[in-house]
PDB file of C-alpha atoms and ligand atoms in Angstrom:
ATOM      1  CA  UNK A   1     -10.989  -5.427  18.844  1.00 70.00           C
ATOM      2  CA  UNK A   2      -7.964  -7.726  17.870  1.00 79.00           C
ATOM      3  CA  UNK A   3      -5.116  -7.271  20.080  1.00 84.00           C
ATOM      4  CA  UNK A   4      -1.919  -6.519  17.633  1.00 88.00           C
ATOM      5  CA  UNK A   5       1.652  -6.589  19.086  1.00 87.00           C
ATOM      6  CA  UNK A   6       4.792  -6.842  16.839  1.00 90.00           C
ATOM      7  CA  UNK A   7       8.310  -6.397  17.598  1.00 90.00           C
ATOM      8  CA  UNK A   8       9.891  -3.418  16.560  1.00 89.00           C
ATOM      9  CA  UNK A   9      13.312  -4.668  16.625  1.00 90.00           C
ATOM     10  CA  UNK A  10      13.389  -7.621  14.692  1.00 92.00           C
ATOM     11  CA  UNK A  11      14.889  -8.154  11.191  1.00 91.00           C
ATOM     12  CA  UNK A  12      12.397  -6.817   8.318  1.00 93.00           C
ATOM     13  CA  UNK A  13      11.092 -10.297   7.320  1.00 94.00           C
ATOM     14  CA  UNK A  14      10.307 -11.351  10.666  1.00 94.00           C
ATOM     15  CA  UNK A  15       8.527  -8.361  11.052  1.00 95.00           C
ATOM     16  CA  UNK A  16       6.773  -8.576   7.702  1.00 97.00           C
ATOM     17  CA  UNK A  17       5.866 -12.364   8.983  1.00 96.00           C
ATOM     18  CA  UNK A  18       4.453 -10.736  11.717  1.00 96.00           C
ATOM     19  CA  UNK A  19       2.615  -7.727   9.925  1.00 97.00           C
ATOM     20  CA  UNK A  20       1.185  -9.677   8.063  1.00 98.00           C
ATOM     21  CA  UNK A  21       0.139 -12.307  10.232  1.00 97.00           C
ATOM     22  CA  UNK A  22      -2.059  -9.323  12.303  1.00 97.00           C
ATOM     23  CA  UNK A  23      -3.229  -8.738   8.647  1.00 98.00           C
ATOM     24  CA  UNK A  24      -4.573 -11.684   8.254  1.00 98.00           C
ATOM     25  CA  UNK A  25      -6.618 -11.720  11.788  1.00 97.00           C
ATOM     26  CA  UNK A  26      -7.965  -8.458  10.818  1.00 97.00           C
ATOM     27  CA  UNK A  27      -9.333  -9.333   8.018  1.00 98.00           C
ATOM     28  CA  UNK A  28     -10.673 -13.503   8.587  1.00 97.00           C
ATOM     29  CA  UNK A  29     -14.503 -13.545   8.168  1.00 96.00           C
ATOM     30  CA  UNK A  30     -14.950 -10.025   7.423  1.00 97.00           C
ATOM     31  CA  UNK A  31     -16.614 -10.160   3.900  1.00 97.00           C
ATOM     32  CA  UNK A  32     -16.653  -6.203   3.227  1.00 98.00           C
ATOM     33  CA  UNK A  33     -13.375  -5.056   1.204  1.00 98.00           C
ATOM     34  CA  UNK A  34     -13.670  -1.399   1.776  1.00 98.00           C
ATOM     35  CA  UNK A  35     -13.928  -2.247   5.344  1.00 98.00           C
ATOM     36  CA  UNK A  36     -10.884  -4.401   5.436  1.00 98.00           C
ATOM     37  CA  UNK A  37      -9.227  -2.138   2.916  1.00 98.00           C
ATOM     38  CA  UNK A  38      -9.425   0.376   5.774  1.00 98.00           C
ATOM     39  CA  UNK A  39      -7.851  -1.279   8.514  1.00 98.00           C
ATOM     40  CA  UNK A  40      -5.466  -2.983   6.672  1.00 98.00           C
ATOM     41  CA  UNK A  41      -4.590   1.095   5.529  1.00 98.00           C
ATOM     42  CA  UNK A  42      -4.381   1.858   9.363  1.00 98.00           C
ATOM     43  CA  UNK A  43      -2.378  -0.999  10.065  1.00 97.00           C
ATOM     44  CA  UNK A  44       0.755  -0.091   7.763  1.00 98.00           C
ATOM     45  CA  UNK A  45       0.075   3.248   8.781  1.00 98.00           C
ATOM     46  CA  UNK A  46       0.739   2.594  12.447  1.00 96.00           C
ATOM     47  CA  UNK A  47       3.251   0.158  11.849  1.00 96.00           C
ATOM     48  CA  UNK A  48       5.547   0.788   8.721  1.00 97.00           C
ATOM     49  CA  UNK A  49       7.533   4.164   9.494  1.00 96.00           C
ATOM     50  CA  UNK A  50       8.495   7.093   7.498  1.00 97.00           C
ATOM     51  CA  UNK A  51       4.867   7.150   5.705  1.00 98.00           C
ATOM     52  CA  UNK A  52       3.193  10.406   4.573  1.00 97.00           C
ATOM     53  CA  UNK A  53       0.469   8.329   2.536  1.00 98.00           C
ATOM     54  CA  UNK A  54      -0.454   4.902   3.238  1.00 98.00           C
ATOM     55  CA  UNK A  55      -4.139   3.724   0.864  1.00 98.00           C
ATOM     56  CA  UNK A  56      -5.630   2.085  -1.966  1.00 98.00           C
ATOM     57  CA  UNK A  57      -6.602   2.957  -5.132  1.00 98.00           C
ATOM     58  CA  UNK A  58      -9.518   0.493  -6.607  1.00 98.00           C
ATOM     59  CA  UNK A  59     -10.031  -0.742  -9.811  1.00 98.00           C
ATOM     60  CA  UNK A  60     -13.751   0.485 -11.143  1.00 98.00           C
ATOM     61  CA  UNK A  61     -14.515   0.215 -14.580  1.00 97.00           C
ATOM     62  CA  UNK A  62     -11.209   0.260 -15.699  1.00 96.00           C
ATOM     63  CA  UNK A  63     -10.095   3.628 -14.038  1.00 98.00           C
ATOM     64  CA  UNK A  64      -8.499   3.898 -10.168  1.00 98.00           C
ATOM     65  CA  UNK A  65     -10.559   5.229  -7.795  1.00 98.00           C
ATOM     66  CA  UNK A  66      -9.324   6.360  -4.349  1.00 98.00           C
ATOM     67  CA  UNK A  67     -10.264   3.797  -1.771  1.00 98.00           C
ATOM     68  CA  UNK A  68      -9.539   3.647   2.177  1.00 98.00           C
ATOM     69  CA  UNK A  69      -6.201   5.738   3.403  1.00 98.00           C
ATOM     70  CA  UNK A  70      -4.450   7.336   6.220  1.00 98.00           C
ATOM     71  CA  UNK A  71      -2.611  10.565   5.290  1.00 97.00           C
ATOM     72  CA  UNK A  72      -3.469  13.989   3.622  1.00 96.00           C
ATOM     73  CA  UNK A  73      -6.762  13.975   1.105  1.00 96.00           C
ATOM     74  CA  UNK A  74      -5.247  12.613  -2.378  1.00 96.00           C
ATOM     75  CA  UNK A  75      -6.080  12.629  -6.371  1.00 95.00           C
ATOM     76  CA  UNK A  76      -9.389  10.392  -6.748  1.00 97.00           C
ATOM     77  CA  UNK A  77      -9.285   9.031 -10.385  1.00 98.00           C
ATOM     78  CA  UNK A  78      -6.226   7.944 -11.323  1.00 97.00           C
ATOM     79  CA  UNK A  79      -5.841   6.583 -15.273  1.00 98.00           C
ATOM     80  CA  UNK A  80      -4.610   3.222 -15.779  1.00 98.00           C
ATOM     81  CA  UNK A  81      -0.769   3.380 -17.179  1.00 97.00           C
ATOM     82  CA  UNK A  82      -0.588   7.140 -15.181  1.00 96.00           C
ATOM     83  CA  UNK A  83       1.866   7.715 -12.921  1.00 96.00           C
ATOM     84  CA  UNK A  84       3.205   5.049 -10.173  1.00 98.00           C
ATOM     85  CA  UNK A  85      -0.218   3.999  -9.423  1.00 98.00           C
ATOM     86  CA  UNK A  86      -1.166   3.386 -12.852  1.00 98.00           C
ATOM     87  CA  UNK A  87       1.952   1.598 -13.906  1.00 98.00           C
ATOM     88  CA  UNK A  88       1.544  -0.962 -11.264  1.00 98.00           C
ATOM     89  CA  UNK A  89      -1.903  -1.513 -12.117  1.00 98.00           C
ATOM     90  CA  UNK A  90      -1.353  -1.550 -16.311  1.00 98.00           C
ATOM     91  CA  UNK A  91       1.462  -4.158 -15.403  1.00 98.00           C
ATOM     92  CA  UNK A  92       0.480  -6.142 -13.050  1.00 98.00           C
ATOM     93  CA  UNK A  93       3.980  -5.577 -11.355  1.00 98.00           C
ATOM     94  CA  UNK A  94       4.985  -3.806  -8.057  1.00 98.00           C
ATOM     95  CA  UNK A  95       6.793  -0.565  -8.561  1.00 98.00           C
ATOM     96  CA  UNK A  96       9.882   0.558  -6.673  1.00 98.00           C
ATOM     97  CA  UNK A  97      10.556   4.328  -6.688  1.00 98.00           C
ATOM     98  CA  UNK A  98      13.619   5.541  -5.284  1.00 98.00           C
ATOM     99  CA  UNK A  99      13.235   9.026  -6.640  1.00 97.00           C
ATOM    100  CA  UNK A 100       9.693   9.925  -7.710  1.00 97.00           C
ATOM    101  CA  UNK A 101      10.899  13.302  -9.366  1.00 96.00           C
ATOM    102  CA  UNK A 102      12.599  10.709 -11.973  1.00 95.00           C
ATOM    103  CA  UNK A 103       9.757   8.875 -12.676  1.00 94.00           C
ATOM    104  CA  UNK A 104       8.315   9.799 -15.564  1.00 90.00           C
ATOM    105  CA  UNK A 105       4.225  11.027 -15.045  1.00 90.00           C
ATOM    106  CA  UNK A 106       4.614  10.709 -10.936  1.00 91.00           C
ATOM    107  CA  UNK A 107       1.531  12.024 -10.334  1.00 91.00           C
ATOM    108  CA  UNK A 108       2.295  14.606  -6.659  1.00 90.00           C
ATOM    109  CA  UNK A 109      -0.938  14.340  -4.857  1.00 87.00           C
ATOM    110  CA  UNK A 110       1.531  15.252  -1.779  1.00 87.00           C
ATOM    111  CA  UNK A 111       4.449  17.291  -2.465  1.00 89.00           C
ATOM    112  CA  UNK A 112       6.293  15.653   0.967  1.00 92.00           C
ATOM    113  CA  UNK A 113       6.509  12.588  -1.195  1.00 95.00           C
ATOM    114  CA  UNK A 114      10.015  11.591  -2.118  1.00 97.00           C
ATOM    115  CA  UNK A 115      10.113   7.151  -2.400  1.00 98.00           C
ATOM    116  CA  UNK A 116       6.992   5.341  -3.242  1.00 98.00           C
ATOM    117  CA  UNK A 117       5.836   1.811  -3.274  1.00 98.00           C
ATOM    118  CA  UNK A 118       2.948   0.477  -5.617  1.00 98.00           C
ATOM    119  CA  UNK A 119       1.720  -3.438  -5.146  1.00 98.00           C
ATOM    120  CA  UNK A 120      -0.781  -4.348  -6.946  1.00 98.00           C
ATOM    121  CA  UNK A 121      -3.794  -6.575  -5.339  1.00 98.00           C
ATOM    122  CA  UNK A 122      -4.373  -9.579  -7.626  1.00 97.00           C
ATOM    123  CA  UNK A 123      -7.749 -11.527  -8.397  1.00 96.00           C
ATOM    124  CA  UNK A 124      -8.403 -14.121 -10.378  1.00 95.00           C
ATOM    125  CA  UNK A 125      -5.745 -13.586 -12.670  1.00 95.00           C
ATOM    126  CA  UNK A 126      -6.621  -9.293 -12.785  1.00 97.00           C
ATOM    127  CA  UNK A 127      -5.407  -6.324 -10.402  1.00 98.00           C
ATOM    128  CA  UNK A 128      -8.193  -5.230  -8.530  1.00 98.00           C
ATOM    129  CA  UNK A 129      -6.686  -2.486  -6.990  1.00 98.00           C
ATOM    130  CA  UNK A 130      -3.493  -1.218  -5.807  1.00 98.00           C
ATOM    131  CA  UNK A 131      -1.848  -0.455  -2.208  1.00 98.00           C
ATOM    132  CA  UNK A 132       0.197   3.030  -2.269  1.00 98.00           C
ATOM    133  CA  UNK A 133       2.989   3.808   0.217  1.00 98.00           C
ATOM    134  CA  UNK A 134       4.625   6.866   0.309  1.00 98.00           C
ATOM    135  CA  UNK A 135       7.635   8.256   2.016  1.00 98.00           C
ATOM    136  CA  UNK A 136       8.984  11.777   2.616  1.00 98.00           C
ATOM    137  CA  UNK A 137      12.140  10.156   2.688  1.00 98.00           C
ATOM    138  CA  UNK A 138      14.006   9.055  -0.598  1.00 98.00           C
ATOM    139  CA  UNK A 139      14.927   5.816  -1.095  1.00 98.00           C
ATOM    140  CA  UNK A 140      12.998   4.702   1.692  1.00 98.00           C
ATOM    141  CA  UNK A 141      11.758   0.956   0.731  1.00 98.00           C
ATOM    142  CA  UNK A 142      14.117  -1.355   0.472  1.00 97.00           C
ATOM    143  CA  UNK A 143      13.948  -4.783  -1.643  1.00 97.00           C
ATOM    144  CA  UNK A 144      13.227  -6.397   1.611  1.00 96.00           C
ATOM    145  CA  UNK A 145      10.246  -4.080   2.381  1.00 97.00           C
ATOM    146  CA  UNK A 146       8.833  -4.438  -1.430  1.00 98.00           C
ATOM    147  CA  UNK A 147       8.765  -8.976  -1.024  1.00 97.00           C
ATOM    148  CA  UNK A 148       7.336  -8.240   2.640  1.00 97.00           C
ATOM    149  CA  UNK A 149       4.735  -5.854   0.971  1.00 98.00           C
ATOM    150  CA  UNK A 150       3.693  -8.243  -1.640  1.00 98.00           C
ATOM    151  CA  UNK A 151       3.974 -11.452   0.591  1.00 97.00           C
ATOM    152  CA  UNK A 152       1.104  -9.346   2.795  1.00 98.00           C
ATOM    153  CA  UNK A 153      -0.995  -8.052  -0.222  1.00 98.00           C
ATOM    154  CA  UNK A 154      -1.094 -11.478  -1.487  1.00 98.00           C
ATOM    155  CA  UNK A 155      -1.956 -13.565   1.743  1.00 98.00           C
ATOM    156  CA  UNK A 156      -5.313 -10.688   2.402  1.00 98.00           C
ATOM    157  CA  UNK A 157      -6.018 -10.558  -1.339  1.00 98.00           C
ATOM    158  CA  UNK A 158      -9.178 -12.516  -1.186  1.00 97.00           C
ATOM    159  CA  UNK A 159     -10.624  -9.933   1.640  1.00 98.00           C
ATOM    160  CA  UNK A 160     -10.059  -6.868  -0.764  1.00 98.00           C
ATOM    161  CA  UNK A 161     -12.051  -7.754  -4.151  1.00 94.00           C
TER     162      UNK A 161
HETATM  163  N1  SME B 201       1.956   9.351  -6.551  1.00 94.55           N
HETATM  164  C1  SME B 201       0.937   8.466  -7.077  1.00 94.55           C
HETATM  165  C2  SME B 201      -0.433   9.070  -6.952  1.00 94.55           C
HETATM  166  C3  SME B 201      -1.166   8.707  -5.725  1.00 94.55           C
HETATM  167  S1  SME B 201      -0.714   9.606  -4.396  1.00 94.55           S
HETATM  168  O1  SME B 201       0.729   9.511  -4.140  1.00 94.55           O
HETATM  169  C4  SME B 201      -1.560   9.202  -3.040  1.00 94.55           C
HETATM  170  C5  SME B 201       1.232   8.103  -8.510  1.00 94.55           C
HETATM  171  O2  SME B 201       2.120   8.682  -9.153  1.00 94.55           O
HETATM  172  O3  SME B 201       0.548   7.228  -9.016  1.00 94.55           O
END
């Protein structure tokens, strides 16, 4: 198994480089995307703090299904355009939430969930799933951790679809 050791300390894009960096070795050569899907799930779980939820949804026949996660069991189909998940796959564009009780249609597969972050996983031009991070904590991504999320979704991309 690879070896993985980042820094704890350093500055949030150096550990993003990092992150996703390991990312990337866990996922070179591997073909199978559920199978990458899952460690790359484990990964942000162990090293991304102040997570209760940490998965993907996948894009199958034009609906969300749940895919690989680490955290408590969660909603399985989610409709495209429906809550957090669905917005960032209908858009194409990562989603932000300080406060999930103000967005409109969060969907609260786990009521501990207070900040969320949605980046979608582009291929070929079309989201082919999304990665879903939430946070008991509100407020708890920052604009730093949204471009490190979406610099690592799009370098391991390829391995997911
Ligand atoms: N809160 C998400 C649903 C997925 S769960 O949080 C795992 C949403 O509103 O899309």
């Amino acid at each position: 198994m690879l070896e993985i050791s980042i820094d704890r300390e350093q500055p949030t894009a150096e550990y993003y480089a990092d992150l996703t960096s390991a990312a990337a070795a866990l996922v070179d050569g591997e073909p199978d995307a559920i199978a990458n899907m899952a460690n790359i799930a484990a990964l942000i779980w162990q090293y991304i703090p102040d997570l209760n939820w940490a998965g993907f949804y996948r894009m199958v026949d034009s609906e969300l299904i749940l895919g690989p996660f680490q955290g408590k069991t969660a909603c399985i189909r989610i409709a495209v355009g429906s809550g957090v998940c669905g917005t960032a796959a209908a858009s194409g564009k990562t989603q932000r939430v300080a406060d999930v009780h103000a967005f409109p249609g969060h969907i609260a597969c786990d009521a501990d969930s207070r900040s969320e972050l949605v980046v979608p996983v582009m291929k070929d031009g079309r989201v082919i799933a999304v990665l879903d991070l939430d946070s008991p904590l509100p407020d708890r991504f920052s604009p730093a951790d949204e471009a490190g999320m979406m610099s690592l979704i799009k370098a391991i991309a390829p391995s997911l679809g």
